[in-house]
CSV table of C-alpha atoms and ligand atoms in Angstrom, one decimal:
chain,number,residue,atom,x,y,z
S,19,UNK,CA,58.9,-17.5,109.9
S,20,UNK,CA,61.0,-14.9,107.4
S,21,UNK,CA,59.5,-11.9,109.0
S,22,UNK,CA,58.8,-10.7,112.6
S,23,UNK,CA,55.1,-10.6,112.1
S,24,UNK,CA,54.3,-9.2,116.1
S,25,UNK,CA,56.7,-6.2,115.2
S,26,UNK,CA,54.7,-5.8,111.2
S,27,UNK,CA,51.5,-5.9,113.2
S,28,UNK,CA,52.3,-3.2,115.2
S,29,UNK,CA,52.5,-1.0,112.1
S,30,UNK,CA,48.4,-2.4,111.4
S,31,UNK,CA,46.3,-0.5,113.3
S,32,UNK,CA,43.2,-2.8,112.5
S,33,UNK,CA,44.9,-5.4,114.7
S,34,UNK,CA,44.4,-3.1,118.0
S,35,UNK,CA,41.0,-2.9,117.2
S,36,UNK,CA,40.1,-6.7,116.0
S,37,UNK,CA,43.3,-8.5,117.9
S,38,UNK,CA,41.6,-11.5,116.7
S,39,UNK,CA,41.3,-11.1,113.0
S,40,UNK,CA,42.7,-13.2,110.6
S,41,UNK,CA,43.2,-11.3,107.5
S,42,UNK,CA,43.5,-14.1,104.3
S,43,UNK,CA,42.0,-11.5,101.7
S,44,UNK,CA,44.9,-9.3,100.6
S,45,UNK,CA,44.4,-10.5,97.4
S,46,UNK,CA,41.3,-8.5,97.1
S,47,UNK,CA,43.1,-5.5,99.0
S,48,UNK,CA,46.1,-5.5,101.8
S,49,UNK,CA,45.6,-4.1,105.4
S,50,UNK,CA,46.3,-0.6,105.8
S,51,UNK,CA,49.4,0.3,107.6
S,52,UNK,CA,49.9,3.3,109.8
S,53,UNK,CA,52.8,5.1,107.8
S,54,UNK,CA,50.8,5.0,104.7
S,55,UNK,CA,47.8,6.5,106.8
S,56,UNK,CA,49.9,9.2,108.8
S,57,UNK,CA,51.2,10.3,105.0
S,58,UNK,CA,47.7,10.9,103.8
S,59,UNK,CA,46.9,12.8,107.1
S,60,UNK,CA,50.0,14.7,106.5
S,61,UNK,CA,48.2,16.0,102.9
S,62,UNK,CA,45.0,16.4,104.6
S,63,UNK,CA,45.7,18.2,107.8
S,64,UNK,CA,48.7,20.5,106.7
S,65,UNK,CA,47.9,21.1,103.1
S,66,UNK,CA,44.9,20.3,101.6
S,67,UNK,CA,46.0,22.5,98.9
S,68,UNK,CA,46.1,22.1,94.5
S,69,UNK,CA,49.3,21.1,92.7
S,70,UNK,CA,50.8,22.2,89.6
S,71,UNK,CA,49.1,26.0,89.9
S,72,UNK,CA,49.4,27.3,93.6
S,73,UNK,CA,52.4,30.0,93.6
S,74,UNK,CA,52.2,29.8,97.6
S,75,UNK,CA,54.6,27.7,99.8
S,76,UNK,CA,52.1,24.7,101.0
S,77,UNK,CA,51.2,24.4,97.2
S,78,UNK,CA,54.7,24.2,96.5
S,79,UNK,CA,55.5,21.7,99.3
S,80,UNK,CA,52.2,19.4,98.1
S,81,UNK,CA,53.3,19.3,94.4
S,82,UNK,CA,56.5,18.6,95.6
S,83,UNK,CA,55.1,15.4,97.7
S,84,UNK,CA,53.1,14.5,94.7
S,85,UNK,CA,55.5,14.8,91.8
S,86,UNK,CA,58.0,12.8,94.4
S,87,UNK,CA,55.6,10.2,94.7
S,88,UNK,CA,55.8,9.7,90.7
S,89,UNK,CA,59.6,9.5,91.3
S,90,UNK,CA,59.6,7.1,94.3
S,91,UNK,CA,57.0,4.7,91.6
S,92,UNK,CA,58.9,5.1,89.2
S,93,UNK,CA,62.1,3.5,90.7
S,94,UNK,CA,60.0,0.8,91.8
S,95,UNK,CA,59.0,-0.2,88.8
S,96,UNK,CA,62.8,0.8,86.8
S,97,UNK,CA,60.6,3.2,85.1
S,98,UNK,CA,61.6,7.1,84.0
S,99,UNK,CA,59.2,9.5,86.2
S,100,UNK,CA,57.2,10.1,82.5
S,101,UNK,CA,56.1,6.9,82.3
S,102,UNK,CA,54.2,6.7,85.6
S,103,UNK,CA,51.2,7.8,85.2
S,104,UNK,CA,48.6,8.1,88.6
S,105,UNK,CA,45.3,6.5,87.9
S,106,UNK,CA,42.6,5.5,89.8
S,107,UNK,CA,43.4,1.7,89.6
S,108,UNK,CA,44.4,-0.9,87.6
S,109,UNK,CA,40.7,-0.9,85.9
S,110,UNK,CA,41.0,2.8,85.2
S,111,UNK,CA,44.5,2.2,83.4
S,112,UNK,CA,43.5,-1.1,81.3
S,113,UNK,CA,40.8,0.7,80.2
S,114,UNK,CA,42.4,4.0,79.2
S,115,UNK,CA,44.7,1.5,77.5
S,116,UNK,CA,41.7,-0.6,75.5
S,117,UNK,CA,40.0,3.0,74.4
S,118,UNK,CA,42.8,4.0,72.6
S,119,UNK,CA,42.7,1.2,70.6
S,120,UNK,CA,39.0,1.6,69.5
S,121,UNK,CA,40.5,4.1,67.0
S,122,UNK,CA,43.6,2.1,66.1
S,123,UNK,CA,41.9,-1.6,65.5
S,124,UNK,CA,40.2,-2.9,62.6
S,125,UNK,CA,38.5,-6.2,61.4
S,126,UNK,CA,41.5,-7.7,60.5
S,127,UNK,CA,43.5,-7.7,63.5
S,128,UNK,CA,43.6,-9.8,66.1
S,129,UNK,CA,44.4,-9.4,70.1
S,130,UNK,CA,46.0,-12.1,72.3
S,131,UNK,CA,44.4,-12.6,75.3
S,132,UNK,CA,43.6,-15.2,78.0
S,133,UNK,CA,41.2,-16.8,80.2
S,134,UNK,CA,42.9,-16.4,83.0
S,135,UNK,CA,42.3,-12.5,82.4
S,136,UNK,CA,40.7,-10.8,85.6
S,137,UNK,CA,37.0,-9.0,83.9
S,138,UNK,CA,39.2,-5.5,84.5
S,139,UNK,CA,41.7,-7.0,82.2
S,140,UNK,CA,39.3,-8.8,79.5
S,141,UNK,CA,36.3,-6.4,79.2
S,142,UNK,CA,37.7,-3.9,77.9
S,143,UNK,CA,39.0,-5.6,75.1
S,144,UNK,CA,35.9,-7.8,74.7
S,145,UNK,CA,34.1,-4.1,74.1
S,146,UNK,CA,37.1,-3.3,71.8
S,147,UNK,CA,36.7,-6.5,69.9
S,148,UNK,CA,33.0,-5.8,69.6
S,149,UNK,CA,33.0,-2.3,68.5
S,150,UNK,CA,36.3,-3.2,66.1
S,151,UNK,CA,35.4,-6.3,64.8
S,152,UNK,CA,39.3,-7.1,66.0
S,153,UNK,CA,39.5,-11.0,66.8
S,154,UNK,CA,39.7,-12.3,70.2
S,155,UNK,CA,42.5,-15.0,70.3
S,156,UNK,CA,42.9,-16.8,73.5
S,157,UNK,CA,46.0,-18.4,74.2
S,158,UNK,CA,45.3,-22.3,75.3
S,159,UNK,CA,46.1,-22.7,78.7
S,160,UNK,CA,47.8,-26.1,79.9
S,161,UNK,CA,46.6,-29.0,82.1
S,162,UNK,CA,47.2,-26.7,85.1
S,163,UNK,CA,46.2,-23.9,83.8
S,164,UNK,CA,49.1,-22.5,82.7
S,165,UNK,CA,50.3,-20.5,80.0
S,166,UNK,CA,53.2,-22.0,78.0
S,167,UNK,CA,55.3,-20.3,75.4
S,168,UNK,CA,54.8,-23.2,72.9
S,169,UNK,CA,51.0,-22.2,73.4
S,170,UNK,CA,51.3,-18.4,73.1
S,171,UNK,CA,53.3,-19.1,69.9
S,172,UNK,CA,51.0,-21.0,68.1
S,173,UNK,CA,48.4,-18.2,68.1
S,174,UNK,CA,51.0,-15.5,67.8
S,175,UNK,CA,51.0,-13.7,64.1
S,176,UNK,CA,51.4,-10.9,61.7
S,177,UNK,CA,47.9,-10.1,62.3
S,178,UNK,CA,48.6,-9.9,66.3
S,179,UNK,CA,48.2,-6.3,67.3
S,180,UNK,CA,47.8,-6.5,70.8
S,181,UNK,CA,48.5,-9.0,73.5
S,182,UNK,CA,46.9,-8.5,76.9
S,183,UNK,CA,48.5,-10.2,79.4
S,184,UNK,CA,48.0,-11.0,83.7
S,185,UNK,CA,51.4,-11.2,85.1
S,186,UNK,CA,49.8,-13.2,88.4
S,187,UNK,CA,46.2,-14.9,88.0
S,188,UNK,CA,44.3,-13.6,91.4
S,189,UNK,CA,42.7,-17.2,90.9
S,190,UNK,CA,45.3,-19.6,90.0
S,191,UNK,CA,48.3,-17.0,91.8
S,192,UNK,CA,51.4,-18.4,89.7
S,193,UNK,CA,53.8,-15.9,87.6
S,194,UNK,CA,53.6,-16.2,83.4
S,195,UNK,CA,56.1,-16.2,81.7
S,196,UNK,CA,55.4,-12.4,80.3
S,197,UNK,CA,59.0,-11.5,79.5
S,198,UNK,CA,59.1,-13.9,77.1
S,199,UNK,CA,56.0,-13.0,75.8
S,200,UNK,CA,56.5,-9.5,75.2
S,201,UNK,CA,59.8,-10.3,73.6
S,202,UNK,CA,58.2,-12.6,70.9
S,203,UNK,CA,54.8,-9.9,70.4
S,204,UNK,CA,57.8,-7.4,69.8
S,205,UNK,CA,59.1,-9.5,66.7
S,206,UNK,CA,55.9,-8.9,65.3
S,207,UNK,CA,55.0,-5.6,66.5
S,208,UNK,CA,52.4,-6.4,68.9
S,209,UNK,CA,52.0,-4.3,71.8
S,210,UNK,CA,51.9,-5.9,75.5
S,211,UNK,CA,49.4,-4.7,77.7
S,212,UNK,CA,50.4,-6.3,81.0
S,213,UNK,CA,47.7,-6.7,84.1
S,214,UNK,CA,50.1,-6.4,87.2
S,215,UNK,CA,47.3,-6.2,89.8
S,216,UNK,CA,48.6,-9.0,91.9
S,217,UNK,CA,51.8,-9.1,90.7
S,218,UNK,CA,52.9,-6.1,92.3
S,219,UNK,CA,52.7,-6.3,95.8
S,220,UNK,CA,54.6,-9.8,95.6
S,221,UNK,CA,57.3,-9.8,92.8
S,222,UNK,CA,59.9,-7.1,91.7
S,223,UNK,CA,59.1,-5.6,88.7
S,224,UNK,CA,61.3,-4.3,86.1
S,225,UNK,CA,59.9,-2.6,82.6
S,226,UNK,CA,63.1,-2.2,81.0
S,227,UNK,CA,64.1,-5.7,81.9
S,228,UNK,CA,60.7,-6.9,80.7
S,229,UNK,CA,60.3,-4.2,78.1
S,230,UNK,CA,56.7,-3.2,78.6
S,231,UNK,CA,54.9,-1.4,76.6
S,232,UNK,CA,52.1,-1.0,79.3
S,233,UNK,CA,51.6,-2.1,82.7
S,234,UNK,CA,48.8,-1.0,85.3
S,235,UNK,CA,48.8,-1.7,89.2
S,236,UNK,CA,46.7,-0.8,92.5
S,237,UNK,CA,48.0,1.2,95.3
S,238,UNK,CA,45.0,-0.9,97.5
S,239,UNK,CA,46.5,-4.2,97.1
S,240,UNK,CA,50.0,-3.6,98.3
S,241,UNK,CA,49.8,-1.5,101.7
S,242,UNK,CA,48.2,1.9,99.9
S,243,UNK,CA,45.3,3.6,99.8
S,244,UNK,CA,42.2,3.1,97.7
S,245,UNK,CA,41.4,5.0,94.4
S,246,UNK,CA,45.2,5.3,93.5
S,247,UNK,CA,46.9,3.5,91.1
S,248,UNK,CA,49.5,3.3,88.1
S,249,UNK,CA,49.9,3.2,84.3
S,250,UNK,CA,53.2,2.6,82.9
S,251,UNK,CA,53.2,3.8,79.5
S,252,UNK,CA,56.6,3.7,77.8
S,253,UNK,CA,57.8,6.8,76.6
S,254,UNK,CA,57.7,5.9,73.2
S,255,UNK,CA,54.3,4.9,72.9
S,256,UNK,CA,53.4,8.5,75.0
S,257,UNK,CA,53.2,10.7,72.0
S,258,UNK,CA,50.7,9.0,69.4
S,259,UNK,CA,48.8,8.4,72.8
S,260,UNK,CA,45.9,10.8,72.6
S,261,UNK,CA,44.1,11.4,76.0
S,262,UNK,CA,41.1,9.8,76.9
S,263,UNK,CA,39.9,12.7,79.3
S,264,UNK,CA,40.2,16.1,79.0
S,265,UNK,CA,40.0,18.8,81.4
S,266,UNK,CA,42.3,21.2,83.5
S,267,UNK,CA,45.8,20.9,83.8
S,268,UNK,CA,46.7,18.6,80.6
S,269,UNK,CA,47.1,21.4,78.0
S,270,UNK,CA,49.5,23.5,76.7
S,271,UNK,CA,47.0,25.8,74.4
S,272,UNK,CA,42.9,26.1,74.0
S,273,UNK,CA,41.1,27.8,71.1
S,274,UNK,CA,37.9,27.6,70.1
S,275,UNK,CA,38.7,25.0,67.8
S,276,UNK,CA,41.9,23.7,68.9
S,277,UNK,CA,43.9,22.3,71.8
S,278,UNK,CA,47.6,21.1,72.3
S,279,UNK,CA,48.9,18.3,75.3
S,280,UNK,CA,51.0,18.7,77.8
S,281,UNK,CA,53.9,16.5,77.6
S,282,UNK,CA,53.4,12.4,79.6
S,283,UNK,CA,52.0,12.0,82.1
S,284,UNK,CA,50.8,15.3,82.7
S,285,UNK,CA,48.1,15.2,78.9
S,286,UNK,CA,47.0,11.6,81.2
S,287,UNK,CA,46.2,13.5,84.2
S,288,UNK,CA,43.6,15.7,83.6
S,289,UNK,CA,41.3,17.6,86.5
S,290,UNK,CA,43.0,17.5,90.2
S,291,UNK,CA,44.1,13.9,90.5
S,292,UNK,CA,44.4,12.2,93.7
S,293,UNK,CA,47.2,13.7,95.4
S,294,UNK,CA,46.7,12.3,98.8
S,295,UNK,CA,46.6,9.1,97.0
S,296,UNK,CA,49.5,8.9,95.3
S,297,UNK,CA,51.4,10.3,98.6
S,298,UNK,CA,49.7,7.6,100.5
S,299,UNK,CA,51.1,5.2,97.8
S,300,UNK,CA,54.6,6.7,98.1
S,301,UNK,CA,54.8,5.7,101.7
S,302,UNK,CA,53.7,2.6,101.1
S,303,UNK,CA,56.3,1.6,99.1
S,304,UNK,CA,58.7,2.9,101.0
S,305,UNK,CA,57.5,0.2,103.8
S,306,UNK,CA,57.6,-2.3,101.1
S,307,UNK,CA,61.0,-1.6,100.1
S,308,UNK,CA,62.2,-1.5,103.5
S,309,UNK,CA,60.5,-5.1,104.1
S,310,UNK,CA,62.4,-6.2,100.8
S,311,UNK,CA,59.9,-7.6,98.4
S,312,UNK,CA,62.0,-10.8,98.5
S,313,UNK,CA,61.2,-11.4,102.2
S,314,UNK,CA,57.8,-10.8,101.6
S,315,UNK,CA,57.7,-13.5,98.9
S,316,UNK,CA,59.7,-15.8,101.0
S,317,UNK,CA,57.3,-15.3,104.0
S,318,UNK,CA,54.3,-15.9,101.9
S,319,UNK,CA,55.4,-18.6,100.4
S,320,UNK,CA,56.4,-20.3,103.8
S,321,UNK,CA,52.8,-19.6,104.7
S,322,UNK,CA,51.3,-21.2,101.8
S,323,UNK,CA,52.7,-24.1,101.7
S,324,UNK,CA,52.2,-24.9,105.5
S,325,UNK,CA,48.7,-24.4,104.8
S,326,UNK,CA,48.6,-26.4,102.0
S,327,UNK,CA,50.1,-29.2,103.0
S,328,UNK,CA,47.8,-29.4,105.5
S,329,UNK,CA,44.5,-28.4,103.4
S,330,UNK,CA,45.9,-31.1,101.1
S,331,UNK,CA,45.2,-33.9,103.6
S,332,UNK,CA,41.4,-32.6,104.4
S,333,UNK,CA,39.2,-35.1,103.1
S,334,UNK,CA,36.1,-32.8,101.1
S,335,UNK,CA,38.5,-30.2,100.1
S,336,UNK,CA,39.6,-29.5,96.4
S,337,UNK,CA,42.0,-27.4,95.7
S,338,UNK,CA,41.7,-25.8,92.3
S,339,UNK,CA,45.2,-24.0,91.6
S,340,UNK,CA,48.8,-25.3,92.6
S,341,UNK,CA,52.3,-23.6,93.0
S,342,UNK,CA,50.8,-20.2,93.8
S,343,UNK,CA,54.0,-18.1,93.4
S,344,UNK,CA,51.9,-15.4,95.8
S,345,UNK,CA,50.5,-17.5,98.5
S,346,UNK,CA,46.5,-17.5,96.8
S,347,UNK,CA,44.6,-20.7,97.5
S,348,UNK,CA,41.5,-21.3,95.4
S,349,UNK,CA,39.6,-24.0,97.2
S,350,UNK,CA,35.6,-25.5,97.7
S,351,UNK,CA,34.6,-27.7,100.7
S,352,UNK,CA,32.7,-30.9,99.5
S,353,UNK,CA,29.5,-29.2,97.6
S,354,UNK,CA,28.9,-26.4,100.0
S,355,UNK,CA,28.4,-23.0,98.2
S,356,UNK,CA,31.5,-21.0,99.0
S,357,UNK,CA,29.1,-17.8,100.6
S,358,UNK,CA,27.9,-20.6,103.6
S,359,UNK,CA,30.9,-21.7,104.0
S,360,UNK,CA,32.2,-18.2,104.2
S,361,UNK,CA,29.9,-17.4,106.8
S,362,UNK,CA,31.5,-20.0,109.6
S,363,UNK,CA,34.8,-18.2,108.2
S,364,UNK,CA,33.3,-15.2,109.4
S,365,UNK,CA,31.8,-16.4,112.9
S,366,UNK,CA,35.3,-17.5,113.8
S,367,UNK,CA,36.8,-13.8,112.7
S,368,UNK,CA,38.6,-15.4,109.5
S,369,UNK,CA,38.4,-13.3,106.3
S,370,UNK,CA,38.3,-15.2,102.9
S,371,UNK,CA,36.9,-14.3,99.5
S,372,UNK,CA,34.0,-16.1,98.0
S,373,UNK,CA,32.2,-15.9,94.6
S,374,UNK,CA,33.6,-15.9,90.9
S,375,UNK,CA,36.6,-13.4,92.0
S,376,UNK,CA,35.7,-11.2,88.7
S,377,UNK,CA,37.4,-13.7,86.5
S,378,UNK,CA,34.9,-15.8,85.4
S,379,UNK,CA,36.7,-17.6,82.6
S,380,UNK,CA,39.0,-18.8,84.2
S,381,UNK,CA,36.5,-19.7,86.8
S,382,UNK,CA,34.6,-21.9,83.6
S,383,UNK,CA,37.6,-23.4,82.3
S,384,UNK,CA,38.5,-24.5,86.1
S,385,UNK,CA,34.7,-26.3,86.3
S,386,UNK,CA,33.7,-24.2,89.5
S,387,UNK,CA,30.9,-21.5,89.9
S,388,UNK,CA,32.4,-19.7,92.4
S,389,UNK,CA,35.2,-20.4,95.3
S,390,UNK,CA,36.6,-19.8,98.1
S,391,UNK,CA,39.8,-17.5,98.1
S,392,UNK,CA,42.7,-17.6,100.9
S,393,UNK,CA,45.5,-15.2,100.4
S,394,UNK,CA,48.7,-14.1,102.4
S,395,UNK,CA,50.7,-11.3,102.8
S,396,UNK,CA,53.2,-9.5,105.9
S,397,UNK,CA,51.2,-9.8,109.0
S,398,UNK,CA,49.9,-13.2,108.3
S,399,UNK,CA,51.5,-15.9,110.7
S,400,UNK,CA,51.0,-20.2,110.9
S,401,UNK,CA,48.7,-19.2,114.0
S,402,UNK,CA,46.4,-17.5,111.2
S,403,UNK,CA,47.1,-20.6,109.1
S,404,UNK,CA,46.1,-23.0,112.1
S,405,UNK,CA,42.6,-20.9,112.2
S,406,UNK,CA,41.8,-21.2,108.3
S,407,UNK,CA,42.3,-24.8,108.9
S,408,UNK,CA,40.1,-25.3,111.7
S,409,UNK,CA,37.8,-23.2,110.0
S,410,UNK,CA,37.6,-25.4,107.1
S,411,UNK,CA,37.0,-28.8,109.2
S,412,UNK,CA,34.2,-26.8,111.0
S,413,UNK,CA,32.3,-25.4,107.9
S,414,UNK,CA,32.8,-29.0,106.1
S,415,UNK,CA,31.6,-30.8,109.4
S,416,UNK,CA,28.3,-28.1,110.2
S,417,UNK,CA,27.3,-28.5,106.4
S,418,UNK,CA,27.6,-32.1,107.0
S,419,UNK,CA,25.2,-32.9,109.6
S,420,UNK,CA,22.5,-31.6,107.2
J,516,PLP,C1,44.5,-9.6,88.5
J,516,PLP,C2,43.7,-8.4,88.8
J,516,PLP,N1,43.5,-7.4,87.8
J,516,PLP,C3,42.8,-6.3,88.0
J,516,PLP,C4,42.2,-6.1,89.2
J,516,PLP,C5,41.4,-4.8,89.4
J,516,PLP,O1,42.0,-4.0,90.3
J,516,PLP,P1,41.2,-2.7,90.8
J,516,PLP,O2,39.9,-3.2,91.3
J,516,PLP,O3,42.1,-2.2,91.9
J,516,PLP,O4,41.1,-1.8,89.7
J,516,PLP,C6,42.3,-7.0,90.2
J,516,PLP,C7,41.5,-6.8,91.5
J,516,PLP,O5,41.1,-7.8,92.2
J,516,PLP,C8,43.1,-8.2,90.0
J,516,PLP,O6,43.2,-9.1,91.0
């Protein structure tokens, strides 16, 4: 075991409540941890103010909090603090991303895109596509359901405006290879719109090494609080960027018939944004980064393939995705519909996912309806792997007596 998961525990205050629980779903959102929780108290019970405009000191101290938090995301991600941009979530920032192409796109371009696209990631474009008349390509995804470079660059042309990209399946969990990617779209003036939902909370990420153009995350999914998330948008893309809302706080100058922006990120921001949120976030990645994302990836992975090689051996079990690089498991038991089966998870206090995990595509292309989701993170341990396996011989075992 990489990390001391009775110490992380303590920092979970659902686990004093539900001792018992066994938490696989983090791939749908993480636990909540105490630091993250005391930081959005901190907003709400000694400030509770408006940023930006107060002129009084506990405006001043929760702009302060908030426009740190930009910094303290912006280091996480090797980003410059005008690149971060607070959203709701990684479906508000794709989307701001898609809209602004719906002026930009025309019949004869073409977007590059994949199935293993989560629907946040792929409707957008799919309403871009429609409204543009801008071709879908989708990149063809290996045996495994992988995407290869050879693959990507048979698709990749002239005409190639736009390539959306998942850096982490929250089906099939393994990494693509979207450095490599975005350096090829760059030769031909693509832009890369990169999905890093689940990547995030698992692997280090670096826009300048990857040069991203784009790239949106959740503060949910990795120890923060709901309704809070990011959009990196490069600096250079900022300026031809017009705003998709507008409201308070995101101009420079208003006439009847004319308005000017605010430099990025503030002409992105408009109204008052979530500034507990993006506090809570702040302290979340502080825990994060004092955990070391590389232990956390070493930990998960430990878990995962303890579990798997167990889940392996289970006669009636298919698993549907290998080498998870952040400890998902996408699995049915014999022909029973993943929502019964969930609901023996349930009596025995162990939280999985089940349905189509908004990614039907990938869902089609794997031959399932729907299925069952484990996934791992900090506070997980092999006793909560032990339970998910007993749990999975019961449900197969109860559905077979019928
Ligand atoms: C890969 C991926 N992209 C996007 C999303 C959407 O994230 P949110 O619901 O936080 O906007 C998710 C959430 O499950 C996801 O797993």
């Amino acid at each position: 075991m990489i990390l001391d998961v009775e110490k992380i525990r303590k920092l979970f205050p659902i686990y004093e409540e539900n001792p018992n629980i066994v938490y696989l779903d983090t791939a749908a959102s993480s636990l909540k941890p105490t630091p993250m929780i005391d930081a959005l108290n901190h907003y709400y019970q000694k400030l509770g103010v408006n940023i930006h405009r107060g002129v009084y000191k506990i405006a001043h101290e929760a702009t302060d909090l908030y426009e740190s938090a930009r910094t303290k995301l912006a280091h996480f991600i090797n980003a410059s603090d005008d690149e971060v941009i607070f959203t709701k979530g990684t479906t508000n920032s794709l989307n701001m991303v898609a809209n602004h192409y719906l002026d930009i796109l025309g019949q004869s371009d073409e977007i590059i895109i994949s199935e293993l696209e989560h629907h946040s990631s792929f409707l957008p474009w799919l309403n871009v596509s429609q409204k543009t008349q801008a071709k879908l390509n989708f990149i063809e995804l290996d045996n495994n359901g992988k995407i290869t470079i050879e693959a990507f660059k048979r698709i990749l042309n002239q005409n190639t405006k736009v390539v959306v990209i998942t850096a982490v399946s929250n089906v099939m969990g393994n990494t693509v290879p979207v450095k490599e990617i975005t350096r090829l779209a760059h030769e031909v003036g693509a832009h890369v719109v990169v999905d890093a939902a689940q990547a995030a909370p698992h692997i280090k990420l670096d826009v300048r090494d990857l040069d991203s153009d784009y790239l949106a995350f959740s503060g949910h999914k990795m120890l923060g609080p709901t309704g809070i998330g990011v959009l990196y948008m490069k600096s250079s893309l900022a300026k031809s960027f017009r705003p998709v809302e507008f409201g308070g706080e995101m101009i420079n100058q208003v006439t009847k018939d004319s308005m000017t922006f605010k430099e990025s990120p503030y002409k992105f921001e408009a109204g008052t944004p979530n500034i507990a949120g993006a506090i809570g976030l702040a302290a979340a990645i502080d825990l994060l980064t004092e955990i070391g994302l590389d232990n956390v990836t070493a930990h998960v992975d430990a878990l995962y393939n303890y579990t798997t090689n167990k889940l392996k051996n289970i006669e009636g079990v298919k698993i549907y995705n290998q080498d998870s690089d952040t400890g998902i498991i996408a699995f049915n038991i014999d022909a029973i519909h993943p929502h019964d089966a969930a609901s023996i998870f349930d009596k025995n206090n162990v939280c999985v996912r089940a349905g189509h995990h908004c990614a039907q595509l990938i869902l089609k292309w794997l031959g399932a309806e729907s299925t069952l989701r484990a996934s791992f993170y900090i506070y997980n341990d092999f006793s909560d792997c032990d339970k998910f396996i007993e749990s999975v011989i019961e449900a197969r075992d109860f559905f077979r007596k019928f």
